[in-house]
Coordinates of C-alpha atoms and ligand atoms in Angstrom, one line a residue:
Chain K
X14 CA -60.0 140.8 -20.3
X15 CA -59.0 140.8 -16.7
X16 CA -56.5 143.7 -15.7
X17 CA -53.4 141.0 -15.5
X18 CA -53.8 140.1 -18.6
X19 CA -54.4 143.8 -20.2
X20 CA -51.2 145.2 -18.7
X21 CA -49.1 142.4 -17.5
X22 CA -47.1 141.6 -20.9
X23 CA -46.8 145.0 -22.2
X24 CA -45.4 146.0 -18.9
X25 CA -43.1 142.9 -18.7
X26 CA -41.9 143.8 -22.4
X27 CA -41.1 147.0 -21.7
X28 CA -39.0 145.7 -18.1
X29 CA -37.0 143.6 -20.7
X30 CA -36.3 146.4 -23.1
X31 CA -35.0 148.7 -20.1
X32 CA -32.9 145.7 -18.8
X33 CA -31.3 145.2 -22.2
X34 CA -30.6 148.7 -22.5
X35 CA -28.9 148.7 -19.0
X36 CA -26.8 145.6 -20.2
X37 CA -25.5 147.1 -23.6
X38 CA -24.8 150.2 -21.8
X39 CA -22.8 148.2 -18.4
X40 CA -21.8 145.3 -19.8
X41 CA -21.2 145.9 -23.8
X42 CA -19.8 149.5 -23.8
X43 CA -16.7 150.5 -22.6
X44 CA -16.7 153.0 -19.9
X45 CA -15.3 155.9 -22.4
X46 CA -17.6 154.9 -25.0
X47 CA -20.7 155.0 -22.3
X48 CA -21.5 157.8 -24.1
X49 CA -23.2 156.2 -27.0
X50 CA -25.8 155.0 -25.2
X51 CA -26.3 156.5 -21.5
X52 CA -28.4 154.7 -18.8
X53 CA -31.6 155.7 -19.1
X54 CA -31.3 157.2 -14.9
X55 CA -28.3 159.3 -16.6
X56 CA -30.8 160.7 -19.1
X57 CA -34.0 161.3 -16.8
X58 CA -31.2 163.1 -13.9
X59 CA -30.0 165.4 -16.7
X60 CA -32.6 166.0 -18.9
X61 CA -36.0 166.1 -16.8
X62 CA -34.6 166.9 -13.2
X63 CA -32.6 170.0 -14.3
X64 CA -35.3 172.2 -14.9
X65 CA -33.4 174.1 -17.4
X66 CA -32.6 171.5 -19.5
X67 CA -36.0 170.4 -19.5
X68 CA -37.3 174.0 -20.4
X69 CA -35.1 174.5 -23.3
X70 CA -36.4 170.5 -24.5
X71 CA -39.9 171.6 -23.9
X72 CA -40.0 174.9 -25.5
X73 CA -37.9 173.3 -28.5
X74 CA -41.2 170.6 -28.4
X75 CA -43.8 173.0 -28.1
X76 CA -42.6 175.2 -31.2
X77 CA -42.0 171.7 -33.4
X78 CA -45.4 170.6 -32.8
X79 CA -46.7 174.1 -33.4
X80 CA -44.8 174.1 -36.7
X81 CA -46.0 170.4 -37.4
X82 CA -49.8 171.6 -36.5
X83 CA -49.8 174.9 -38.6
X84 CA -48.1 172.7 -41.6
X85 CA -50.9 169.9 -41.2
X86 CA -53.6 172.7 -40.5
X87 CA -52.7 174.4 -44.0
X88 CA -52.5 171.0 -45.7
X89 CA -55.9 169.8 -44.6
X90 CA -57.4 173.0 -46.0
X91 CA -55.2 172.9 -49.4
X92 CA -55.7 169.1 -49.4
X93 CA -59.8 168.9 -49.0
X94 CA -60.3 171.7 -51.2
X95 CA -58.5 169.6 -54.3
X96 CA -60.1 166.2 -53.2
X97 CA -63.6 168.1 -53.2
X98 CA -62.8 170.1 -57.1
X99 CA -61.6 166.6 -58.2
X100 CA -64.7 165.0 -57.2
X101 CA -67.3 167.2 -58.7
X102 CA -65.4 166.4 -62.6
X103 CA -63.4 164.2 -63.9
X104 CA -61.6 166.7 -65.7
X105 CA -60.4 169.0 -62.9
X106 CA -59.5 165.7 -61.6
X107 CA -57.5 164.8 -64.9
X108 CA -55.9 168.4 -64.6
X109 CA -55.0 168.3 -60.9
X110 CA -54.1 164.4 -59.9
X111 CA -50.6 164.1 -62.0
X112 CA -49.1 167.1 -60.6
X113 CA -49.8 166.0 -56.9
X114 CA -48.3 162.3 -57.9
X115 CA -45.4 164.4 -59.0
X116 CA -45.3 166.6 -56.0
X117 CA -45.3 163.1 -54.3
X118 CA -42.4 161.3 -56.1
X119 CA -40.5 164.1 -56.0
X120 CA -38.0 163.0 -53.3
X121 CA -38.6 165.4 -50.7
X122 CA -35.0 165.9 -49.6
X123 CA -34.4 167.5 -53.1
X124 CA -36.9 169.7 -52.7
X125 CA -36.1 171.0 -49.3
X126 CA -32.8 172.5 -50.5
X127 CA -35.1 174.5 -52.7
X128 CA -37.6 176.3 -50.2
X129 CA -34.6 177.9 -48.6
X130 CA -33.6 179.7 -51.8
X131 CA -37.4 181.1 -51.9
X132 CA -38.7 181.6 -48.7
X133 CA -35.3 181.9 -46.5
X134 CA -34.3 179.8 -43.4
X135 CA -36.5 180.7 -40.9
X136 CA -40.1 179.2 -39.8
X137 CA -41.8 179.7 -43.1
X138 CA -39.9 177.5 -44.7
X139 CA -40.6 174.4 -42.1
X140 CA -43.5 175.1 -41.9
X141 CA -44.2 174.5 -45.7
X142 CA -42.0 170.9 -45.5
X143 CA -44.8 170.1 -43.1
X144 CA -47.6 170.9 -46.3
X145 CA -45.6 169.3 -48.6
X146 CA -45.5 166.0 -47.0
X147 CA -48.8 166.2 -44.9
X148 CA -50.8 166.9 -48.5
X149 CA -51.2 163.7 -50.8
X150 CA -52.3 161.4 -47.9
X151 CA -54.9 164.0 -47.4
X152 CA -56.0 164.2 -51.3
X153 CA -55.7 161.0 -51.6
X154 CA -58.0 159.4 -48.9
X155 CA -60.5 162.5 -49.1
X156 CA -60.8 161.9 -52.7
X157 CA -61.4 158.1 -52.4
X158 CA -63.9 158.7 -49.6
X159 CA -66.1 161.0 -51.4
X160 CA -65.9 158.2 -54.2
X161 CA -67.4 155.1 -52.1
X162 CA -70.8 156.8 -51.9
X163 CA -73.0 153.6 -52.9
X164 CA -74.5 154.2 -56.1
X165 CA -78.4 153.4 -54.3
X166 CA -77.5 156.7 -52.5
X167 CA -76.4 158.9 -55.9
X168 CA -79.6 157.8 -57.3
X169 CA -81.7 158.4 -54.3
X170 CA -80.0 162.4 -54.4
X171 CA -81.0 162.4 -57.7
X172 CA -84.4 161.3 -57.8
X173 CA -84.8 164.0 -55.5
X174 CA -83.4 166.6 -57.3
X175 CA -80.7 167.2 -54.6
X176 CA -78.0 170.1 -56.2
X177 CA -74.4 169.7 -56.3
X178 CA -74.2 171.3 -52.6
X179 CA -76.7 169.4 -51.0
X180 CA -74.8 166.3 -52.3
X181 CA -71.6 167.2 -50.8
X182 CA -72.7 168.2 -47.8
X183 CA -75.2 165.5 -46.7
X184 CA -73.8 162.8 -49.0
X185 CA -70.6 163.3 -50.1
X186 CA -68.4 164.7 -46.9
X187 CA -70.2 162.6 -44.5
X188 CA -69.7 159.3 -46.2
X189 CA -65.6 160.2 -47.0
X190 CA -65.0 160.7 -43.3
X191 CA -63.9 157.5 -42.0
X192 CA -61.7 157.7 -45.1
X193 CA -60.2 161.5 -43.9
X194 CA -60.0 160.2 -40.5
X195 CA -57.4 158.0 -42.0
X196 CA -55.6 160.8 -44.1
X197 CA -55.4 163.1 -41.5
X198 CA -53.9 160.1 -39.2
X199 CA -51.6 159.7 -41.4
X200 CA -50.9 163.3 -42.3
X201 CA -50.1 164.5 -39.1
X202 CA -47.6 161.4 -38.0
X203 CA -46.0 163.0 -41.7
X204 CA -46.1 166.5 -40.4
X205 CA -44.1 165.8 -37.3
X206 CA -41.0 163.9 -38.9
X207 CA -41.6 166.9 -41.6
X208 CA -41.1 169.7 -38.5
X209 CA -38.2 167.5 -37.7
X210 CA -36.3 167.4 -41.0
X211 CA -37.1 171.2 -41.7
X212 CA -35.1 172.1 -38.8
X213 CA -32.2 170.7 -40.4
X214 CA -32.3 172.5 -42.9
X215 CA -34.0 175.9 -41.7
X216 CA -32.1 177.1 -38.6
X217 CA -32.9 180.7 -38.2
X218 CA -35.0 181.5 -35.0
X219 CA -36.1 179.5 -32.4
X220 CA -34.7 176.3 -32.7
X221 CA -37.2 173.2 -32.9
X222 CA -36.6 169.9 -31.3
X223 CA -34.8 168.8 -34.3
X224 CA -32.1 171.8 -34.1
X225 CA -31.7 170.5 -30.6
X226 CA -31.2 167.3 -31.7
X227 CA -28.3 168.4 -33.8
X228 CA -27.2 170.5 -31.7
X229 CA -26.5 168.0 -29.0
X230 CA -25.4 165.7 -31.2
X231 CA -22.6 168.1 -31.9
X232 CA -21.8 168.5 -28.0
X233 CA -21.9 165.0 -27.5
X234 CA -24.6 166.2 -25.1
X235 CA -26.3 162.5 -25.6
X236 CA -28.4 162.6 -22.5
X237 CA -30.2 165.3 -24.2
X238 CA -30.0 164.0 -27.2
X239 CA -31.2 160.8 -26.5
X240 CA -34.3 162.9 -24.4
X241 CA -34.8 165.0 -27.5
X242 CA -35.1 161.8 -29.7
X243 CA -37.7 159.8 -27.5
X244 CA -39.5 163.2 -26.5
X245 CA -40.3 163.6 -30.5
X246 CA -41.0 160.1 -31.1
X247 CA -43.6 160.5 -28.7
X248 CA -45.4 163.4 -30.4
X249 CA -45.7 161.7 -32.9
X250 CA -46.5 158.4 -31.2
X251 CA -49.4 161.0 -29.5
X252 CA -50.5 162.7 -32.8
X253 CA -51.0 158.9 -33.9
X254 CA -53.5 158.5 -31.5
X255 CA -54.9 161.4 -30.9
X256 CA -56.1 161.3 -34.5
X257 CA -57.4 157.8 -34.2
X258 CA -59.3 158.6 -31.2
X259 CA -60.9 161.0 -32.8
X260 CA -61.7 159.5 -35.9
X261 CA -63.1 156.3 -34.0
X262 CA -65.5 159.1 -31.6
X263 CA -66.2 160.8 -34.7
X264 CA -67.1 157.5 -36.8
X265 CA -67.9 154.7 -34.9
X266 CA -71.3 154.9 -34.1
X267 CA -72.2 154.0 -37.6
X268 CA -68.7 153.0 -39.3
X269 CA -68.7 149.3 -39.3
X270 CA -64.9 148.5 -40.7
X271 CA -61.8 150.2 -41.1
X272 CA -60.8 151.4 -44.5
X273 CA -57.6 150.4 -45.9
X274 CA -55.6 153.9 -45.7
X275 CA -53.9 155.4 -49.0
X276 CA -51.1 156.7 -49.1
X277 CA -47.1 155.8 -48.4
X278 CA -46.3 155.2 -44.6
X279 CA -44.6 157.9 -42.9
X280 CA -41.2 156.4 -43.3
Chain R
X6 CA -102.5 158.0 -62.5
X7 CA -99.8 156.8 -65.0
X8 CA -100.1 156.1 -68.4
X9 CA -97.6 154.4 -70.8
X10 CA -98.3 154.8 -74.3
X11 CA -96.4 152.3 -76.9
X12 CA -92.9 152.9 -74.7
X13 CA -89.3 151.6 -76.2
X14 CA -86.4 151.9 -74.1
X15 CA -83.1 151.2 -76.0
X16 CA -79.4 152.0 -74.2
X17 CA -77.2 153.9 -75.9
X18 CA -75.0 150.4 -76.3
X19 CA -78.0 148.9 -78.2
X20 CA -79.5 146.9 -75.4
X21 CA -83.1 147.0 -76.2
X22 CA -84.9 147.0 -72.6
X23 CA -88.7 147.6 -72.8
X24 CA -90.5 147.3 -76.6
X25 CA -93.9 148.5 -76.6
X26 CA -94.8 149.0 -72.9
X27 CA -99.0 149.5 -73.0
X28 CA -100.7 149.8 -70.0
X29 CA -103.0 152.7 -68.0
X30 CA -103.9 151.9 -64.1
X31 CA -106.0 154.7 -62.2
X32 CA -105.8 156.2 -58.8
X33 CA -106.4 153.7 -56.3
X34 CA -105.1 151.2 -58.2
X35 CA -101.6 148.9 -57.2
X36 CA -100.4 147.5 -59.6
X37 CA -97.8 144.6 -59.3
X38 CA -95.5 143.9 -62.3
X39 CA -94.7 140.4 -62.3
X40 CA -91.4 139.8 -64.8
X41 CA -88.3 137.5 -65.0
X42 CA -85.1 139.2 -63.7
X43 CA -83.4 141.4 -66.3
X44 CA -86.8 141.4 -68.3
X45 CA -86.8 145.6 -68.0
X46 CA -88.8 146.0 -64.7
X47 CA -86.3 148.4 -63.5
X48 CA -86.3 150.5 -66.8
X49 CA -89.9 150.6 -66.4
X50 CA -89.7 152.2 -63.1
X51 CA -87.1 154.5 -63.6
X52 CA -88.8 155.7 -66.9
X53 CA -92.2 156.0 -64.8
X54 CA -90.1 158.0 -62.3
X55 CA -88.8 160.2 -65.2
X56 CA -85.0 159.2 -63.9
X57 CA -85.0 158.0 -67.7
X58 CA -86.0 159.2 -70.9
X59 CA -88.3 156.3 -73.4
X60 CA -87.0 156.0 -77.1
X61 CA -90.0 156.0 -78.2
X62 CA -93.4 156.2 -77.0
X63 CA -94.8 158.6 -74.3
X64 CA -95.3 157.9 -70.4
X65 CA -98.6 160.3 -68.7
X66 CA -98.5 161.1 -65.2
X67 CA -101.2 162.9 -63.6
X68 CA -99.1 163.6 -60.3
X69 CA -95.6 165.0 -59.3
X70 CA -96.2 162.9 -56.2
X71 CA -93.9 160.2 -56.2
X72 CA -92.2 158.0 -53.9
X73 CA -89.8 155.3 -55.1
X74 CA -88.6 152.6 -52.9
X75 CA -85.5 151.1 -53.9
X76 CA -84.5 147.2 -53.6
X77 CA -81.9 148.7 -51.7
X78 CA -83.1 150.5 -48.7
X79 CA -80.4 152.6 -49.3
X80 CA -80.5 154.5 -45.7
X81 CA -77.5 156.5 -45.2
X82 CA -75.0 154.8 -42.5
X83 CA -74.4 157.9 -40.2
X84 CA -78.1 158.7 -39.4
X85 CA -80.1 157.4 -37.2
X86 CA -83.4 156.1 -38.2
X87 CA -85.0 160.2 -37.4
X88 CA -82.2 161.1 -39.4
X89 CA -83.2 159.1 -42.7
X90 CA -86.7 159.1 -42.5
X91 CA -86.5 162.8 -42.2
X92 CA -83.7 163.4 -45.1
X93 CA -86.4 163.7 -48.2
X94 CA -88.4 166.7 -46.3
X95 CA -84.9 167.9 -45.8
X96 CA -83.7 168.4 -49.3
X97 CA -87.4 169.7 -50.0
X98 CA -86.5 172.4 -47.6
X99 CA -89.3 172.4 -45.4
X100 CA -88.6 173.5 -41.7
X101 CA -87.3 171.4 -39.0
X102 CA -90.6 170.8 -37.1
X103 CA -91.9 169.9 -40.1
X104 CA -89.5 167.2 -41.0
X105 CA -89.8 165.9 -37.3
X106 CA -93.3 165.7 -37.2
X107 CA -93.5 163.8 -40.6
X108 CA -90.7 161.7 -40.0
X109 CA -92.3 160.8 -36.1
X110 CA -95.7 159.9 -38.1
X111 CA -93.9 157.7 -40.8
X112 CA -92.3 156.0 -37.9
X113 CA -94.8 155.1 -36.0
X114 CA -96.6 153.6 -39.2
X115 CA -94.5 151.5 -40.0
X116 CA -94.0 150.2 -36.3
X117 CA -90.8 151.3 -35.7
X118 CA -91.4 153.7 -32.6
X119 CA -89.1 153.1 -30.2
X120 CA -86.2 152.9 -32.5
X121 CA -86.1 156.5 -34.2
X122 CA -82.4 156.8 -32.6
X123 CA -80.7 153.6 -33.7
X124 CA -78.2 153.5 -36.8
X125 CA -79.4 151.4 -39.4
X126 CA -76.2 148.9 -38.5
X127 CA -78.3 148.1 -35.5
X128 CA -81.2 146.9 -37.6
X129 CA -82.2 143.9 -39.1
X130 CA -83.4 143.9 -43.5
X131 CA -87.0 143.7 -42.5
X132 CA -86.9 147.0 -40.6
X133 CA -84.1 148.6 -42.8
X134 CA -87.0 148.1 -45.4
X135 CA -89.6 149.7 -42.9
X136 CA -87.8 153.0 -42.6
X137 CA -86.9 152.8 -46.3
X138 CA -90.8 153.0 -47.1
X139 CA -91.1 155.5 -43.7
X140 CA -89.1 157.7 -45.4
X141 CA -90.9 157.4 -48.9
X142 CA -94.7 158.2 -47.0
X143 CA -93.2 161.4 -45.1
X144 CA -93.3 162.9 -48.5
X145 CA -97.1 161.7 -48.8
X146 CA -96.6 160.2 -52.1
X147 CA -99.9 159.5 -54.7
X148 CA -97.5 157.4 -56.6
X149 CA -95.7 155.0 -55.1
X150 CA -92.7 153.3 -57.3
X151 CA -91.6 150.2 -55.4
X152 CA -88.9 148.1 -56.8
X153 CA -88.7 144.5 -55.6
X154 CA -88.7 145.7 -52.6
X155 CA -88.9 142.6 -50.4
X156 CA -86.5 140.9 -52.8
X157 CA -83.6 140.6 -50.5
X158 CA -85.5 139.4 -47.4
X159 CA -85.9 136.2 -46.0
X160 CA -89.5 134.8 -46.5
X161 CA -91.4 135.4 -43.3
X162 CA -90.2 138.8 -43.1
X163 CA -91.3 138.9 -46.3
X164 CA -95.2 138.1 -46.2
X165 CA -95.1 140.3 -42.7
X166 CA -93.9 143.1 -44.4
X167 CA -96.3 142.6 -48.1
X168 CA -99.0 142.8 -45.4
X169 CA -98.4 145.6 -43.9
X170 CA -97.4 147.2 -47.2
X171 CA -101.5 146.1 -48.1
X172 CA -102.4 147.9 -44.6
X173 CA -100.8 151.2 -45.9
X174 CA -102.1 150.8 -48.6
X175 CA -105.7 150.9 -47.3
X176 CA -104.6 153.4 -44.5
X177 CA -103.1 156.2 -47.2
X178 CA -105.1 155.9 -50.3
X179 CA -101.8 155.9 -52.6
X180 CA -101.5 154.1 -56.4
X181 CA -99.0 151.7 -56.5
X182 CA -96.9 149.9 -59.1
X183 CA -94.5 147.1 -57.7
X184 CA -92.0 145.1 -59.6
X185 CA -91.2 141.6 -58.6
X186 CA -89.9 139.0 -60.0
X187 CA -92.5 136.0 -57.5
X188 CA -95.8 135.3 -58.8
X189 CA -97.6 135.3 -55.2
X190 CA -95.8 138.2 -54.0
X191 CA -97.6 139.7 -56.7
X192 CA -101.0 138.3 -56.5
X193 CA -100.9 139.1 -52.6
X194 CA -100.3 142.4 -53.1
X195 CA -102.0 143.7 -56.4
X196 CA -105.4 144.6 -57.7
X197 CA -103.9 143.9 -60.6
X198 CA -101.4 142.3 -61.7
X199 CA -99.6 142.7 -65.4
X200 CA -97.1 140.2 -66.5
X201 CA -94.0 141.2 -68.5
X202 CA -92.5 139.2 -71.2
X203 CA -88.7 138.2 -71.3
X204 CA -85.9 141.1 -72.6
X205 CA -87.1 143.1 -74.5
X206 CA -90.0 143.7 -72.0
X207 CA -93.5 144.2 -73.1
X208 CA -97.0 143.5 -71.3
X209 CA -98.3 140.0 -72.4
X210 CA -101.0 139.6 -69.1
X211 CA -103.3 141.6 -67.2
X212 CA -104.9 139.7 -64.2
X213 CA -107.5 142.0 -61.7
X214 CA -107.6 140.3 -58.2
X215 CA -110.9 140.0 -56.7
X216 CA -109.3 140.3 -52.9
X217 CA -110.3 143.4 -50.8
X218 CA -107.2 145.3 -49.1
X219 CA -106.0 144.8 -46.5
X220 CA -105.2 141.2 -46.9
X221 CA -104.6 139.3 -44.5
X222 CA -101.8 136.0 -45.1
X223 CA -105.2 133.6 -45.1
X224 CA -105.5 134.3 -48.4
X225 CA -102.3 132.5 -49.9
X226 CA -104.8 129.6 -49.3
X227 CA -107.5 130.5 -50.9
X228 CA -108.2 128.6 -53.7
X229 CA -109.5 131.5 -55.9
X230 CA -105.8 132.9 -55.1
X231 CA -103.9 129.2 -56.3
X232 CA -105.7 129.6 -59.1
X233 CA -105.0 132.9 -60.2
X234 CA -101.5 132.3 -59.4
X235 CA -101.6 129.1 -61.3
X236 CA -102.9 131.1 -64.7
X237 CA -100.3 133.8 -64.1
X238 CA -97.5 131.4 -63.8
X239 CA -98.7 129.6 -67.0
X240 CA -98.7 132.9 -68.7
X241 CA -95.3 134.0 -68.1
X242 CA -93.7 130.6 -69.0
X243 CA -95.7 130.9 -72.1
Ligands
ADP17 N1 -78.1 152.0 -67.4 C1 -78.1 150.9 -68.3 N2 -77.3 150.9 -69.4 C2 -77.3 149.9 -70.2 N3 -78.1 148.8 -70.1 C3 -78.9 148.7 -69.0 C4 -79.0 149.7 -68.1 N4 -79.9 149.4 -67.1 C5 -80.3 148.2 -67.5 N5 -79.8 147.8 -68.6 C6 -80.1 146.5 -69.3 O1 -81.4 146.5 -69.6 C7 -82.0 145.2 -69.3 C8 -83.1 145.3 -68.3 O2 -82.6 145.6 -67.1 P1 -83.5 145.9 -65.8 O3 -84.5 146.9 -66.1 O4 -82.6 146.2 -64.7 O5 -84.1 144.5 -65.6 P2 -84.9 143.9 -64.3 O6 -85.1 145.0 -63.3 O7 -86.2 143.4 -64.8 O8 -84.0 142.8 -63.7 C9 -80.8 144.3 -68.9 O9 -80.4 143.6 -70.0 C10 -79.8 145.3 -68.5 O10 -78.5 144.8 -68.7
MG18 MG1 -84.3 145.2 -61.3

């Protein structure tokens, strides 16, 4: 594809959003009511160029994302370890599947409420939204990965007198990993808006990007606000990628097609 | 070699398979099963292979030396050609230089040299079918189990591949038993060839084949070879 074509559109759609934004803002809103939505030179003047501004956005960032990591982190390893029991019998699957559908119908903003009460309003408690909502997409699409193995292969372990181990490791784990590529994608778009809704509700020590959020919204400080709400769309926007980039590096060598992901979308 | 005595397969949901299987073959024999499809070739195999039990009857093998080539190639995706050749050594435990050397030799047998680090996405049936049997002979099988294992390719690759299948043959000294559902697939590549009777299977021909190994495709002309193909068509319509 020549470079005009790569990076001409894209560019000229985003010249159009910016231009519509200046026109709502100018044209549409009253100067009094600017407020609502400030130019977008207003927001890069007060929340990038004053350094200390942009340190208290940053830091607020950095500790979200940290949350949102740890939460995913805990949730792969909580997540795998089910999807592997379920797939070595039926009946741990039987005993451990319902509860995790549960877990994932429950509305999680009903929960929330409830992890306060237990394990107080500080990081510990964010940090578990993060698990609860990063956890089924990970059971979910590790357990139907380590399901597809062809049945040629099964046989071909078998014939060879491969034990339960050997099957996992060299069948089993290595076939499912297009499949957790997908979860942890997934998962970790989750995670973030989880870091992001547990600071509403779990305030005590260092505020994440979401306390900011609130916070400004309370000072009608909206070029920070507004800063705060793009800066987290984009880690999530990055974790999104990053986690297909590394699924594709780590699959596609050998991984002809893209699996269909399970799972809700992170909405 | 192998030896099945009076052998009844029936499934646990009452589908009667094989009924009566007879037949012995030595070492240095290959035998080619020639069988309509769903006639219990497969059964057969996989009670030769002891992957399942007989209901009745009783199946002798005189070696624990078996390779078994699926109609599948069955090569795992994420491995490169090395990788699946060398995967049976590997689940036998032996040691690394061990499995590469093996898997190396099996390559270059079956002509794939030059292609030990492609993914078998980059390969075509005919040489997903060569590393499938690569990775059978690193184990150094007496007993080779093939089933239809040319059934899925076209028919050039086919006759390429049954002749250098009759090559190995000669070059490693194994027994074989092939299943396959063509008549001069068969007669190319067996020194015998036993024919099986519709569900429930049973043996109702036994044909030797007076050609020398390794054949050459010359003989799919000979008349001796129409012939024989001719009686053992006959025989299985019968
Ligand atoms: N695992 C199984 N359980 C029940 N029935 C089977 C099983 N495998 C094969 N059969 C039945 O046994 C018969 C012979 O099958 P198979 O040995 O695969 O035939 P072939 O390989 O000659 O086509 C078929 O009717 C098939 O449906
Ligand atoms: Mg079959």
């Amino acid at each position: 594809m020549p470079r005009r074509l790569k990076w001409g559109p894209p560019l000229v759609v985003f010249a159009v959003v910016i231009a519509m934004w200046y026109a709502v803002t100018y044209l549409l809103l009253a100067p009094d009511r600017r407020f609502l939505l400030p130019p977008p030179h207003a927001i890069v003047r007060v929340a990038v160029l004053d350094r200390a501004n942009l340190g208290e956005l940053l830091n607020a960032l950095l500790l979200s994302a940290t949350v949102a990591a740890i939460g995913l982190g805990i949730a792969v390893g909580i997540g795998m370890a089910a999807a592997i029991a379920m797939s070595q019998a039926r009946w741990i699957e039987r005993s451990i599947y319902p509860y995790l559908v549960v877990l994932q119908t429950i509305p999680v903003l009903a929960l929330v409420p409830l992890f306060g009460f237990w394990f107080g309003f500080g990081l510990t408690s964010r940090v578990l939204v993060c698990v609860l909502v990063a956890l089924f997409p990970i059971v979910a699409n590790t357990l139907f990965g380590l399901r597809s193995v062809a049945a040629v292969h099964h046989e071909l372990f078998t014939f060879h007198r491969a034990g339960r181990w050997t099957r996992l490791v060299k069948l089993q784990l290595p076939a499912a990993l297009p499949a957790i590529f997908t979860g942890l994608r997934i998962s970790a778009g989750l995670s973030v808006i989880g870091a992001i809704v547990g600071d509403f509700f779990f305030k005590q020590g260092e505020p994440g990007i979401g306390i900011l959020i609130d916070v400004y919204r309370q000072r009608l400080q909206s070029e920070q606000l507004f800063a705060a709400v793009i800066l987290s769309s984009l880690l999530g926007v990055f974790v999104f990628w990053f986690f297909g980039f590394a699924g594709h590096r780590a699959t596609a060598a050998w991984h002809e097609s893209a699996l269909e992901p399970v799972g809700r979308d992170p909405t | 070699m192998l030896e099945f005595s009076d052998v009844s397969k029936r499934f646990p949901e009452g589908t009667l398979a094989l009924a009566g299987v007879d037949f012995a073959m030595a070492p240095g024999e290959f035998v080619c099963i020639v069988g309509p499809s769903g006639a219990g070739k497969t059964t057969l195999l996989h009670v030769a292979a002891g992957l399942q039990r007989p209901t009745e009857g009783t199946v002798r093998l005189r070696t624990d030396k078996i390779g078994y080539v699926f109609q599948d190639p069955a090569l795992l995706p994420w491995r490169t050609v090395r990788g699946n050749v060398a995967l049976l050594a590997e689940l036998r435990g032996l040691p690394k230089r061990e499995r590469l050397r093996r898997a190396a030799d099996a390559i270059e047998l079956v002509g794939l040299a030059g292609f030990a680090h492609h993914r078998p996405r980059t390969l075509s049936g005919g040489m997903r079918m060569r590393v499938s049997l690569a990775r059978s002979l690193t184990l150094d099988p007496e007993l080779f189990l093939l089933d239809e294992p040319f059934g899925a390719l076209d028919e050039i690759t086919r006759q390429r591949l049954g002749g250098e299948l009759s090559r190995l043959f000669v070059a490693r000294r194994f027994a074989a038993v092939l299943v396959t559902h063509s008549v001069t697939e068969a007669v190319f590549l067996g020194s015998r060839v036993l024919v099986m009777s519709e569900r429930p299977g049973r043996i109702i021909g036994d044909f030797p084949v007076p050609f020398d190994h390794p054949r050459s495709p010359d003989v799919l002309f000979d008349p001796e070879f129409t012939g024989l193909a001719r009686e053992i068509a006959a025989c299985l319509a019968a």
